[in-house]
Amino acid sequence: MLWPRLARALFSKPLTDPAPPVPEEVAQALAARLDAAAQRRLGRSLAIRQVDAGSCNGCELEINALSSVVYDLERFGLRFVASPRHADVLLVTGPLSRNMREALERAWACTPEPKWVVAAGDCAVDGGVFKGSYAVEGGVGAALPVDLVIPGCPPSPTQLLEGLLALLEAQAPPRAASAVQSVSKNA
Amino acid sequence: MSGGAEGARALLRSGAPQGCRPHERFLLTPGRWAALAEALAADHDLALLALWGEPGMVHAAFLSEAEGAVLLASAPAPEGRYAALSPVRPGAARFERTLRDLWGLSAEGAADLRPWLDHGRWPVTAPLSARPAPNGLPPPQPEFLPVEGEGVHQIPVGPIHAGVIEPGHFRFHVQGETVARLEARLGYVHKGTIGLMLGKSPRSAARFAARLSGDSTVAHAWAFAMAAEAATGAAPPPRAVALRALMAELERIHNHLNDWGFVCNDAAFAWPHARCGALREAVLRACAAAFGHRLMMDCVVPGGVAVDIAPEGPEVILAALDAMEAEIPALERVYDGHASLQDRVVGTGAVGSALVARFAAGGFVGRAAGRGFDARRLPGYAPYDDLDPAVPVLPQGDVDARMRIRIAELKESARLVRLLLERLPEGEVKVSLPQRGGEGVGIVEGFRGECLHWLALEEGGLIRAAFPRDPSWLQWPLLEAAIGNNIVADFPLCNKSFNCSYSGVDL
């Protein structure tokens, strides 16, 4: 029976991990990339459209884990959406295979402004181990303006969460210097 | 019939042995290859496992189910042509399209001549042939098989899907709610993996095998290592062999848990998904504690394993298994006891056992439809010879049967992990590979089915040719059959119950 289990779950300790710390410098640098109007429009929540641009599916496993009860992405106001038209963030994995370039560019064109582009995983950063192949562009940056990179092969759910929380934090003041930001591998 | 079977096997073995270990490869003339293709029509014993190329040469791997033997055959392809196997082995069709796209070799008399991996977006054509040609043409429009009938319309889906999954295009032809035909168009995540492996040492090419399909990273890395060890005559230490099996069973457990949850979730039943997710996370954390990586990527290397198990490893792994085994009975009762869930999975996406046998589909797709093949038992490999893994088989072939096979395998894998930890031999975990030429093949049962890697090394020990074959090659075509006459809304359930790899077959 399911009902007794659901009832018991109401009174037991949550399985969810506490939130990881937000990397402050990253959040500040990201904030500097947003103007005040964009900041207001994005608010305190983000809709994420994930695009696999040639990954080995290792990154997808860890991104999916974010939705589990242990990481519970939605408690932060972060959620995955089915269409780029509903998204504030394109979370892109893979070395950008040539066969996926047009689809990724179309997804980006469909995503309303203001929008973030996050390159997740070593492949998305610069092609990773697939760099130099005839079949890959060598990273998401070859086609789109990247705001944040989250390295790792694959990045752990905690690393992914830190990066996404930095985006949320950036949407609230204050702000500082600009550059493409990287979440530390060991953070 | 049996005369035909002997004929095909005898014909194959009449070729010159090429010294591939542990399964011999026989070199045929183009004429005898064509005769083999004909003989296969009357022979239902030899199953095609893989078909691939090298510049000017075509290779095939067969499984004789009667003999329990793996046999490899090759033939030169003069002027880039060879006799097609797809008229007698339907599973060959996508391999033949790939042979044309990557090596520029054309199958004469092939069932399907359309491009597969090459979408016309690479700077070259036939990138793995002796002389790749520059590609100056704009990408062509893809062609799909037609469907005729009143009220038939098309639904194009992808390459980017609604969920967090890999990209691929699905073209549905539907009549009302019912799917008349599904055709998958893959190749979107083609990364040129084989090209990157060539000219490297097995040690440095292992990271490509480990990234062929991230969810099967252990199984592919192991099969690749097995092929490299067979080619060079190296023997991994017993402790490394046991640790590989330990990792492979943990990989099976985390994937089966994941998909059990997702199948329920695709039927809008969220509770098992939440529970499976929590149990799986504990397994992944145990893997990270024991081997330093949640998915155990790059942990299996040619010659052994990269790292020994951490001292606290066994304890955390057993704790994760205890939690899982304590909860599985309750999860099963919920899975069995909810009509809303059973109504969605029972009878949905059924594949007949004849079709499964014709494609020689392995893994839970095969075992859920009466094909009891498991590489751990046949051809078998260490350390499973001593572990006697149980192989569940069901006849129904529907979403529910695939799920039940996986639940049974979850329990069996937990048993194997406990046994492996109990009996873990002491000693080294790695030997260095001798730098020499040779040819080898490795077959490892991953969570999806058998992962097959073939490797040919030059005299100096660098890779001359390679082919990694994911089990999904022979399962994807069956998904198209499974969804036929089902409703479009059941596609996510069917797709998840197969969970074929895109990256694994896109290479």
XYZ file of C-alpha atoms in Angstrom:
694
model
C 0.000 0.000 0.000
C 1.214 3.408 -0.932
C -0.876 5.602 1.397
C 0.749 4.537 4.689
C 4.162 5.160 3.149
C 3.171 8.605 1.964
C 1.752 9.385 5.402
C 4.922 8.200 7.144
C 7.032 10.285 4.757
C 5.148 13.390 5.916
C 6.542 12.975 9.422
C 10.043 11.724 8.646
C 13.178 13.768 8.038
C 13.540 15.048 4.447
C 16.046 13.160 2.244
C 17.129 16.378 0.601
C 20.718 17.583 1.032
C 21.316 21.137 2.282
C 22.066 23.666 -0.471
C 25.722 24.021 -1.496
C 27.348 27.432 -0.934
C 27.018 29.844 -3.856
C 30.408 30.830 -5.324
C 30.269 34.557 -4.567
C 32.804 35.847 -7.165
C 31.089 33.874 -9.908
C 27.692 35.250 -8.969
C 29.014 38.813 -8.899
C 30.713 38.494 -12.274
C 27.572 37.003 -13.783
C 25.504 39.826 -12.316
C 27.691 42.305 -14.142
C 26.598 40.703 -17.411
C 22.940 41.526 -16.753
C 21.328 44.914 -17.079
C 18.755 46.065 -14.545
C 15.800 45.341 -16.846
C 16.954 41.789 -17.483
C 17.514 41.283 -13.786
C 13.967 42.371 -13.006
C 12.506 40.219 -15.738
C 14.325 37.042 -14.693
C 13.526 37.520 -11.019
C 14.255 34.771 -8.516
C 13.500 31.775 -10.680
C 14.908 30.177 -13.799
C 13.429 27.851 -16.417
C 16.094 25.580 -17.887
C 16.098 23.937 -21.300
C 18.769 21.245 -21.504
C 20.301 20.565 -24.925
C 22.568 17.579 -25.545
C 24.916 18.705 -28.303
C 26.864 15.475 -28.612
C 27.501 14.279 -25.069
C 28.151 10.632 -24.151
C 25.029 10.867 -21.898
C 27.148 10.950 -18.719
C 26.254 14.640 -18.222
C 22.554 13.872 -18.780
C 22.649 11.265 -16.008
C 23.983 13.840 -13.545
C 21.636 16.588 -14.751
C 18.698 14.210 -14.301
C 19.931 13.456 -10.786
C 19.322 17.138 -9.944
C 15.584 16.455 -10.114
C 15.817 13.624 -7.567
C 14.649 14.101 -3.986
C 18.279 14.318 -2.854
C 19.032 17.506 -4.805
C 15.454 18.707 -5.333
C 16.234 21.406 -7.860
C 12.752 22.944 -7.719
C 13.142 24.098 -4.103
C 15.413 26.863 -5.505
C 12.965 28.024 -8.171
C 14.915 26.141 -10.839
C 13.047 23.806 -13.158
C 13.490 22.003 -16.446
C 11.100 22.974 -19.212
C 10.167 21.106 -22.384
C 10.676 23.915 -24.882
C 13.357 26.563 -25.416
C 10.464 29.014 -25.865
C 9.749 28.684 -22.140
C 13.380 28.864 -21.046
C 15.674 31.432 -19.438
C 18.703 29.142 -19.544
C 20.108 26.843 -22.205
C 22.099 24.192 -20.354
C 24.235 22.666 -23.104
C 26.366 19.499 -22.909
C 28.658 17.787 -25.406
C 31.495 18.913 -27.697
C 28.907 20.355 -30.128
C 28.756 17.749 -32.852
C 28.472 19.219 -36.339
C 25.244 17.255 -36.737
C 23.700 19.128 -33.761
C 24.901 22.655 -34.525
C 21.852 23.807 -36.461
C 19.438 22.353 -33.888
C 21.290 24.120 -31.071
C 21.319 27.438 -32.940
C 17.598 27.112 -33.605
C 16.936 26.361 -29.927
C 18.917 29.471 -28.977
C 17.004 31.596 -31.486
C 13.734 30.308 -29.965
C 14.776 31.198 -26.411
C 13.396 34.605 -25.421
C 15.720 37.386 -24.172
C 17.136 37.800 -21.610
C 18.775 34.369 -21.598
C 21.785 32.584 -20.190
C 23.914 29.976 -21.956
C 25.634 27.476 -19.677
C 28.214 25.027 -21.052
C 28.176 21.972 -18.745
C 30.912 19.338 -18.828
C 34.463 19.293 -20.172
C 33.236 18.526 -23.728
C 30.975 21.583 -23.783
C 33.813 23.793 -22.566
C 36.245 23.125 -25.432
C 35.439 19.744 -26.991
C 37.121 17.811 -24.183
C 38.569 14.490 -25.315
C 36.794 14.867 -28.665
C 38.636 18.080 -29.548
C 40.096 17.927 -33.066
C 37.647 15.378 -34.480
C 36.223 16.051 -37.942
C 32.737 15.655 -36.457
C 32.776 18.229 -33.642
C 32.958 22.013 -33.454
C 34.948 21.863 -30.208
C 32.685 23.301 -27.512
C 29.437 25.240 -27.242
C 31.319 28.536 -27.581
C 31.885 27.776 -31.274
C 28.212 28.553 -31.923
C 26.771 30.477 -28.951
C 27.861 33.197 -26.491
C 28.590 31.248 -23.302
C 27.931 32.955 -19.936
C 29.006 30.219 -17.549
C 31.024 27.032 -17.829
C 30.726 24.118 -15.395
C 33.668 21.767 -16.018
C 33.815 18.112 -14.991
C 33.543 14.772 -16.736
C 30.735 14.697 -15.949
C 30.230 17.534 -13.421
C 28.626 16.154 -10.256
C 25.084 17.244 -9.387
C 26.554 19.416 -6.628
C 28.852 21.210 -9.094
C 25.931 21.714 -11.487
C 23.820 23.052 -8.643
C 26.507 25.535 -7.597
C 26.650 26.928 -11.113
C 22.887 27.232 -11.438
C 22.611 28.877 -8.013
C 25.251 31.404 -9.078
C 22.950 32.375 -11.970
C 20.066 32.893 -9.540
C 22.274 34.902 -7.214
C 23.444 37.048 -10.119
C 19.855 38.085 -10.734
C 19.844 39.835 -7.376
C 22.295 42.763 -6.804
C 25.211 43.560 -6.152
C 27.564 43.259 -9.143
C 31.265 43.358 -10.243
C 33.681 42.608 -13.135
C 32.683 40.590 -16.204
C 34.109 37.537 -17.977
C 32.980 34.045 -18.888
C 32.782 32.411 -15.504
C 33.935 29.029 -14.396
C 32.818 27.113 -11.353
C 35.877 25.608 -9.720
C 36.241 21.869 -10.242
C 36.880 21.244 -6.561
C 34.361 23.678 -5.193
C 18.017 -26.332 -42.613
C 20.752 -27.884 -40.508
C 22.731 -28.595 -43.697
C 22.475 -24.871 -44.476
C 23.685 -23.968 -41.013
C 26.722 -26.180 -41.323
C 27.218 -24.753 -44.780
C 27.397 -21.145 -43.553
C 29.675 -21.959 -40.643
C 31.898 -24.188 -42.779
C 32.045 -21.509 -45.455
C 33.066 -18.911 -42.887
C 35.735 -21.183 -41.423
C 37.131 -21.946 -44.881
C 38.762 -18.507 -44.859
C 42.375 -17.902 -43.814
C 42.680 -17.478 -39.990
C 43.991 -14.004 -39.118
C 45.046 -14.609 -35.511
C 42.316 -12.678 -33.700
C 42.021 -13.749 -30.053
C 40.132 -15.285 -28.366
C 37.679 -15.550 -31.270
C 39.236 -16.229 -34.659
C 38.710 -13.982 -37.682
C 38.610 -15.659 -41.101
C 39.571 -13.793 -44.267
C 37.316 -14.682 -47.205
C 37.551 -13.752 -50.867
C 34.824 -11.370 -52.115
C 33.243 -14.349 -53.901
C 33.104 -16.477 -50.772
C 31.740 -13.528 -48.770
C 28.906 -13.306 -51.299
C 28.379 -17.076 -50.961
C 28.278 -16.641 -47.172
C 25.603 -13.959 -47.560
C 23.554 -16.460 -49.578
C 24.161 -19.351 -47.204
C 22.943 -17.231 -44.275
C 19.458 -17.218 -45.819
C 19.050 -20.905 -44.994
C 20.911 -20.712 -41.685
C 19.100 -19.391 -38.651
C 21.834 -20.289 -36.213
C 24.458 -17.676 -37.092
C 23.331 -14.352 -35.592
C 24.930 -11.150 -36.865
C 26.436 -9.195 -33.972
C 28.265 -6.462 -35.860
C 29.381 -5.312 -39.286
C 32.093 -2.702 -39.742
C 34.963 -1.621 -41.950
C 38.529 -0.676 -42.488
C 39.822 1.051 -45.643
C 38.988 -1.390 -48.474
C 37.857 -4.168 -46.117
C 34.607 -5.284 -44.498
C 34.381 -7.221 -41.220
C 31.528 -9.047 -39.530
C 31.042 -10.693 -36.148
C 28.637 -13.629 -35.791
C 27.390 -15.650 -32.883
C 26.665 -19.314 -33.371
C 24.001 -19.909 -30.752
C 24.241 -23.695 -31.184
C 28.009 -23.830 -30.735
C 28.215 -20.941 -28.293
C 31.035 -19.572 -30.443
C 31.794 -16.088 -31.732
C 33.119 -16.102 -35.301
C 34.575 -13.156 -37.210
C 34.706 -12.917 -40.988
C 36.310 -10.400 -43.331
C 36.573 -9.791 -47.041
C 38.254 -7.214 -49.251
C 35.860 -4.768 -50.902
C 37.259 -4.263 -54.413
C 36.262 -0.846 -55.817
C 34.521 -0.162 -52.524
C 31.832 -2.838 -52.951
C 30.836 -5.917 -50.997
C 27.813 -8.198 -50.928
C 25.084 -6.946 -48.575
C 23.989 -8.991 -45.587
C 20.827 -6.967 -44.900
C 18.557 -9.096 -47.154
C 19.251 -12.096 -44.884
C 20.079 -10.339 -41.586
C 17.867 -7.241 -41.115
C 20.093 -6.029 -38.270
C 22.804 -5.411 -40.887
C 20.944 -2.506 -42.528
C 22.149 0.291 -40.215
C 25.673 -1.135 -40.167
C 25.722 -1.074 -43.984
C 24.555 2.538 -44.048
C 27.325 3.344 -41.542
C 29.920 1.491 -43.649
C 29.044 3.742 -46.561
C 29.093 6.906 -44.455
C 32.364 6.266 -42.584
C 34.465 4.011 -44.836
C 32.893 4.731 -48.246
C 32.067 1.043 -48.810
C 28.789 0.198 -50.577
C 26.708 -2.894 -49.884
C 25.517 -4.419 -53.147
C 21.895 -5.493 -52.984
C 21.353 -3.712 -49.651
C 17.875 -3.258 -48.209
C 18.467 0.441 -47.496
C 20.913 2.788 -49.231
C 20.109 6.057 -47.438
C 22.832 7.804 -45.418
C 22.810 7.159 -41.667
C 25.475 8.931 -39.575
C 26.530 11.356 -42.315
C 24.000 14.204 -42.343
C 26.091 16.084 -44.906
C 27.522 18.406 -42.256
C 31.080 17.119 -41.943
C 33.929 18.832 -43.824
C 34.739 15.473 -45.488
C 32.921 12.421 -46.791
C 33.934 8.856 -45.848
C 36.207 10.191 -43.059
C 37.678 6.770 -42.204
C 38.422 5.701 -45.799
C 41.953 5.768 -47.202
C 41.268 9.059 -48.988
C 38.463 11.154 -47.443
C 37.083 13.627 -50.004
C 36.212 17.231 -49.142
C 32.481 17.788 -48.784
C 31.242 20.903 -50.571
C 27.537 20.142 -50.851
C 24.791 21.612 -48.664
C 23.198 19.094 -46.237
C 20.476 17.103 -48.051
C 16.902 16.767 -46.808
C 16.479 13.466 -44.972
C 14.234 10.903 -46.628
C 11.772 8.841 -44.633
C 10.034 5.638 -45.604
C 6.559 6.471 -46.915
C 3.258 5.368 -45.429
C 0.117 5.316 -47.541
C -3.457 5.300 -46.335
C -6.391 7.511 -45.607
C -5.891 10.114 -42.889
C -2.216 9.319 -42.329
C -0.247 12.256 -41.041
C 3.285 12.772 -39.754
C 4.586 13.902 -36.361
C 8.228 14.947 -36.429
C 9.918 14.820 -33.009
C 13.431 15.969 -32.246
C 16.403 16.015 -32.503
C 15.906 18.009 -29.271
C 13.350 16.214 -27.111
C 11.144 17.518 -24.324
C 12.999 15.707 -21.531
C 16.627 15.675 -20.468
C 17.658 12.917 -22.883
C 19.954 12.437 -25.846
C 19.073 13.912 -29.253
C 17.594 11.996 -32.157
C 14.772 12.480 -34.635
C 11.646 10.328 -34.548
C 9.281 10.447 -37.500
C 5.863 9.086 -36.621
C 3.287 8.275 -39.265
C -0.005 8.122 -37.418
C -3.583 7.308 -38.266
C -5.738 8.888 -35.605
C -3.991 8.048 -32.334
C -2.370 4.887 -33.653
C 1.216 4.763 -34.859
C 1.356 3.251 -38.352
C 5.137 3.562 -38.587
C 7.950 5.013 -36.524
C 11.299 5.688 -38.074
C 14.254 6.871 -36.028
C 16.909 9.062 -37.607
C 20.025 9.093 -35.460
C 23.596 10.280 -35.928
C 23.151 13.663 -34.219
C 25.752 12.910 -31.562
C 28.340 11.445 -33.947
C 31.684 12.556 -32.533
C 34.090 10.657 -34.789
C 35.079 8.351 -31.931
C 36.644 5.609 -34.091
C 38.777 8.159 -35.967
C 40.066 9.506 -32.650
C 41.040 5.998 -31.477
C 43.216 5.225 -34.513
C 46.980 5.632 -34.146
C 46.790 5.786 -30.340
C 47.969 3.253 -27.792
C 45.203 1.169 -26.165
C 45.969 2.958 -22.905
C 45.287 6.414 -24.335
C 42.343 5.270 -26.495
C 40.599 3.732 -23.462
C 39.067 7.108 -22.573
C 37.108 7.032 -25.858
C 35.757 3.569 -25.068
C 34.820 4.910 -21.624
C 32.898 7.751 -23.308
C 31.115 5.781 -26.000
C 28.014 5.748 -23.807
C 28.375 7.306 -20.361
C 25.787 5.086 -18.692
C 27.760 1.989 -19.817
C 31.204 3.436 -19.229
C 32.393 0.452 -17.158
C 31.077 -2.197 -19.562
C 32.576 -0.514 -22.633
C 35.887 0.237 -20.950
C 36.045 -3.387 -19.828
C 35.221 -4.839 -23.266
C 37.822 -2.526 -24.816
C 40.419 -3.527 -22.212
C 39.576 -7.186 -22.790
C 40.171 -6.758 -26.532
C 43.478 -4.943 -25.937
C 44.621 -7.612 -23.473
C 43.659 -10.418 -25.859
C 45.549 -8.672 -28.687
C 48.753 -8.245 -26.699
C 48.558 -11.427 -24.628
C 48.411 -9.561 -21.311
C 46.578 -11.079 -18.337
C 44.970 -8.658 -15.847
C 45.541 -9.630 -12.178
C 42.706 -11.556 -10.458
C 41.948 -8.656 -8.103
C 41.479 -6.329 -11.087
C 39.133 -8.820 -12.768
C 37.009 -9.043 -9.618
C 36.953 -5.248 -9.216
C 35.857 -4.855 -12.851
C 32.933 -7.197 -12.247
C 32.105 -5.342 -9.042
C 31.967 -2.041 -10.941
C 29.986 -3.592 -13.820
C 27.344 -4.940 -11.421
C 27.117 -1.573 -9.632
C 26.644 0.050 -13.038
C 23.840 -2.406 -13.831
C 22.203 -1.608 -10.481
C 22.285 2.182 -10.858
C 20.929 2.049 -14.401
C 18.174 -0.446 -13.621
C 17.090 1.640 -10.627
C 17.101 4.762 -12.770
C 14.955 3.274 -15.521
C 12.528 1.564 -13.163
C 11.807 4.982 -11.702
C 11.611 6.664 -15.100
C 9.223 4.100 -16.588
C 6.848 4.660 -13.651
C 7.293 8.407 -14.022
C 6.433 8.211 -17.730
C 3.167 6.605 -16.654
C 2.692 9.677 -14.391
C 3.341 7.638 -11.235
C 5.882 9.706 -9.363
C 6.454 7.854 -6.096
C 8.616 4.953 -7.415
C 10.634 7.517 -9.374
C 11.369 9.467 -6.197
C 12.291 6.325 -4.241
C 14.426 4.805 -7.017
C 16.187 8.155 -7.413
C 17.102 8.236 -3.729
C 18.303 4.608 -3.716
C 20.302 5.174 -6.903
C 21.949 8.282 -5.478
C 23.166 6.210 -2.515
C 24.671 3.663 -4.943
C 26.409 6.429 -6.943
C 27.827 7.967 -3.767
C 29.079 4.546 -2.712
C 30.779 4.203 -6.126
C 32.402 7.616 -5.646
C 33.604 6.653 -2.168
C 34.922 3.279 -3.354
C 36.449 4.209 -6.729
C 36.677 8.006 -6.810
C 34.053 8.585 -9.537
C 30.268 8.385 -9.336
C 29.916 6.641 -12.708
C 33.318 4.896 -12.371
C 34.487 6.511 -15.610
C 38.122 5.712 -16.566
C 38.357 3.265 -13.651
C 38.771 0.231 -15.943
C 41.934 0.502 -18.066
C 43.780 -1.959 -20.334
C 45.897 -4.113 -18.018
C 43.618 -3.874 -14.988
C 41.880 -1.102 -13.081
C 43.164 2.442 -12.524
C 42.520 2.483 -8.777
C 42.095 -0.135 -6.096
C 38.909 -0.033 -4.056
C 39.157 2.423 -1.135
C 39.457 0.789 2.321
C 35.990 2.054 3.312
C 34.570 1.055 -0.125
C 33.075 -2.351 0.744
C 31.265 -0.947 3.756
C 29.574 1.940 1.907
C 28.661 -0.287 -1.031
C 27.054 -2.843 1.288
C 25.174 -0.089 3.106
C 23.732 1.182 -0.190
C 22.759 -2.368 -1.179
C 21.154 -3.011 2.226
C 18.996 0.086 1.796
C 18.062 -0.951 -1.731
C 17.232 -4.546 -0.882
C 15.199 -3.472 2.127
C 13.001 -1.311 -0.089
C 12.666 -3.403 -3.261
C 9.829 -5.605 -1.902
C 7.751 -2.521 -1.051
C 8.510 -0.963 -4.445
C 7.491 -4.190 -6.156
C 4.218 -4.316 -4.234
C 3.439 -0.765 -5.323
C 4.444 -1.531 -8.934
C 2.269 -4.666 -8.952
C -0.630 -3.310 -6.960
C -1.576 -0.149 -8.832
C -3.978 -0.739 -11.663
C -3.280 2.753 -13.053
C 0.361 1.741 -13.560
C -0.191 -1.861 -14.662
C -2.755 -0.664 -17.191
C -0.067 1.419 -18.876
C 2.755 -1.136 -18.949
C 1.132 -4.552 -19.480
C 0.710 -5.340 -23.173
C 2.270 -2.032 -24.223
C 5.099 -1.957 -26.763
C 5.244 -5.701 -27.307
C 7.954 -7.196 -29.525
C 7.546 -10.781 -30.716
C 10.180 -13.369 -29.898
C 10.680 -14.178 -33.594
C 11.636 -10.579 -34.336
C 13.949 -10.406 -31.337
C 15.673 -13.567 -32.553
C 15.956 -12.263 -36.124
C 17.759 -9.146 -34.909
C 19.693 -11.063 -32.217
C 18.784 -8.316 -29.756
C 20.563 -8.797 -26.451
C 20.095 -7.523 -22.923
C 16.722 -7.109 -21.263
C 15.111 -6.412 -24.658
C 15.997 -9.945 -25.754
C 15.461 -11.605 -22.378
C 11.981 -10.070 -22.031
C 11.020 -11.791 -25.299
C 12.414 -15.261 -24.844
C 16.028 -14.785 -26.004
C 18.072 -15.782 -22.980
C 21.453 -14.642 -24.289
C 23.793 -13.194 -21.663
C 27.498 -12.719 -22.477
C 28.381 -13.498 -18.860
C 27.261 -17.076 -19.508
C 27.982 -17.382 -23.219
C 30.758 -16.998 -24.359
C 31.402 -16.328 -20.647
C 34.374 -14.602 -19.070
C 36.177 -14.286 -15.753
C 35.173 -13.859 -12.983
C 31.601 -14.925 -13.852
C 32.585 -18.545 -14.501
C 32.646 -19.018 -10.707
C 29.683 -16.795 -9.869
C 26.988 -18.548 -11.894
C 24.857 -15.467 -12.619
C 21.137 -16.224 -12.945
C 19.617 -14.975 -16.213
C 15.895 -14.201 -15.985
C 13.858 -14.755 -19.163
C 10.209 -13.893 -19.874
C 8.133 -14.528 -23.002
C 5.785 -11.489 -23.200
C 8.105 -8.881 -24.759
C 6.131 -5.865 -23.483
C 7.113 -2.855 -21.349
C 6.125 -4.763 -18.209
C 8.280 -7.791 -19.105
C 11.319 -5.585 -19.765
C 10.747 -3.937 -16.404
C 10.374 -7.256 -14.570
C 13.582 -8.597 -16.125
C 15.377 -5.535 -14.828
C 13.921 -5.886 -11.333
C 15.076 -9.517 -11.249
C 18.525 -8.442 -12.466
C 18.715 -5.789 -9.755
C 18.390 -8.470 -7.093
C 20.811 -10.799 -8.856
C 23.405 -8.036 -9.265
C 23.145 -7.244 -5.560
C 23.855 -10.909 -4.828
C 26.862 -10.858 -7.186
C 28.253 -7.672 -5.617
C 28.107 -9.256 -2.148
C 29.779 -12.399 -3.440
C 32.501 -10.424 -5.215
C 33.245 -8.358 -2.119
C 33.378 -11.497 0.000
C 35.803 -13.265 -2.311
C 37.899 -10.280 -3.398
C 41.408 -11.673 -4.095
C 44.466 -9.861 -2.772
C 47.269 -8.561 -4.962
C 48.083 -6.094 -7.724
C 45.361 -4.319 -9.700
C 47.274 -3.470 -12.885
C 49.895 -4.853 -15.255
C 51.447 -2.927 -18.131
C 50.488 -3.962 -21.644
C 53.370 -5.246 -23.804
C 53.958 -2.930 -26.781
C 53.312 -5.315 -29.623
C 50.954 -5.976 -32.498
C 47.965 -8.259 -32.424
C 44.235 -8.473 -32.759
C 41.613 -9.098 -30.116
C 37.935 -8.994 -29.371
C 36.219 -8.434 -26.031
C 32.579 -9.033 -25.101
C 31.138 -7.784 -21.829
C 27.523 -7.838 -20.657
C 26.602 -4.250 -19.819
C 23.233 -3.277 -18.354
C 21.734 -2.943 -21.868
C 23.274 -6.072 -23.328
C 26.539 -7.267 -24.748
C 29.187 -4.625 -25.509
C 31.569 -5.874 -28.192
C 34.941 -4.276 -28.934
C 37.282 -5.329 -31.707
C 40.808 -3.987 -31.899
C 43.734 -4.472 -34.323
C 47.161 -3.211 -33.256
C 50.135 -2.446 -35.499
C 53.537 -3.964 -34.728
C 54.426 -1.011 -32.493
C 51.281 -1.499 -30.410
C 49.260 1.434 -31.797
C 45.672 0.993 -32.947
C 45.364 0.262 -36.680
C 41.622 -0.363 -36.650
C 38.876 -0.550 -34.042
C 35.157 -1.006 -33.731
C 33.152 -0.519 -30.551
C 29.681 -2.024 -30.861
C 27.027 -0.953 -28.380
C 24.131 -3.403 -27.818
C 21.682 -0.689 -28.929
C 22.582 -1.309 -32.593
C 20.326 -4.375 -32.582
C 17.698 -2.949 -30.197
C 16.861 0.413 -31.821
C 15.181 -1.220 -34.855
C 12.952 -3.236 -32.496
C 11.712 -0.051 -30.825
C 10.242 0.870 -34.209
C 8.428 -2.456 -34.237
C 7.345 -2.170 -30.584
C 5.485 1.110 -31.051
C 3.606 -0.061 -34.170
C -0.177 -0.180 -33.492
C 0.335 1.485 -30.100
C -0.796 5.033 -29.412
C 1.566 7.984 -29.686
C 1.108 8.742 -25.975
C 2.715 5.407 -25.098
C 5.917 6.196 -26.973
C 7.794 7.645 -23.971
C 7.002 4.476 -22.006
C 8.180 2.225 -24.838
C 11.279 4.319 -25.440
C 12.227 4.354 -21.770
C 11.622 0.623 -21.407
C 14.198 0.077 -24.199
C 16.456 2.961 -23.120
C 18.718 2.524 -26.155
C 21.905 4.556 -26.270
C 22.140 7.327 -28.860
C 25.794 8.122 -28.278
C 26.685 4.417 -28.296
C 25.450 3.887 -31.854
C 26.215 7.372 -33.209
C 29.912 6.720 -32.562
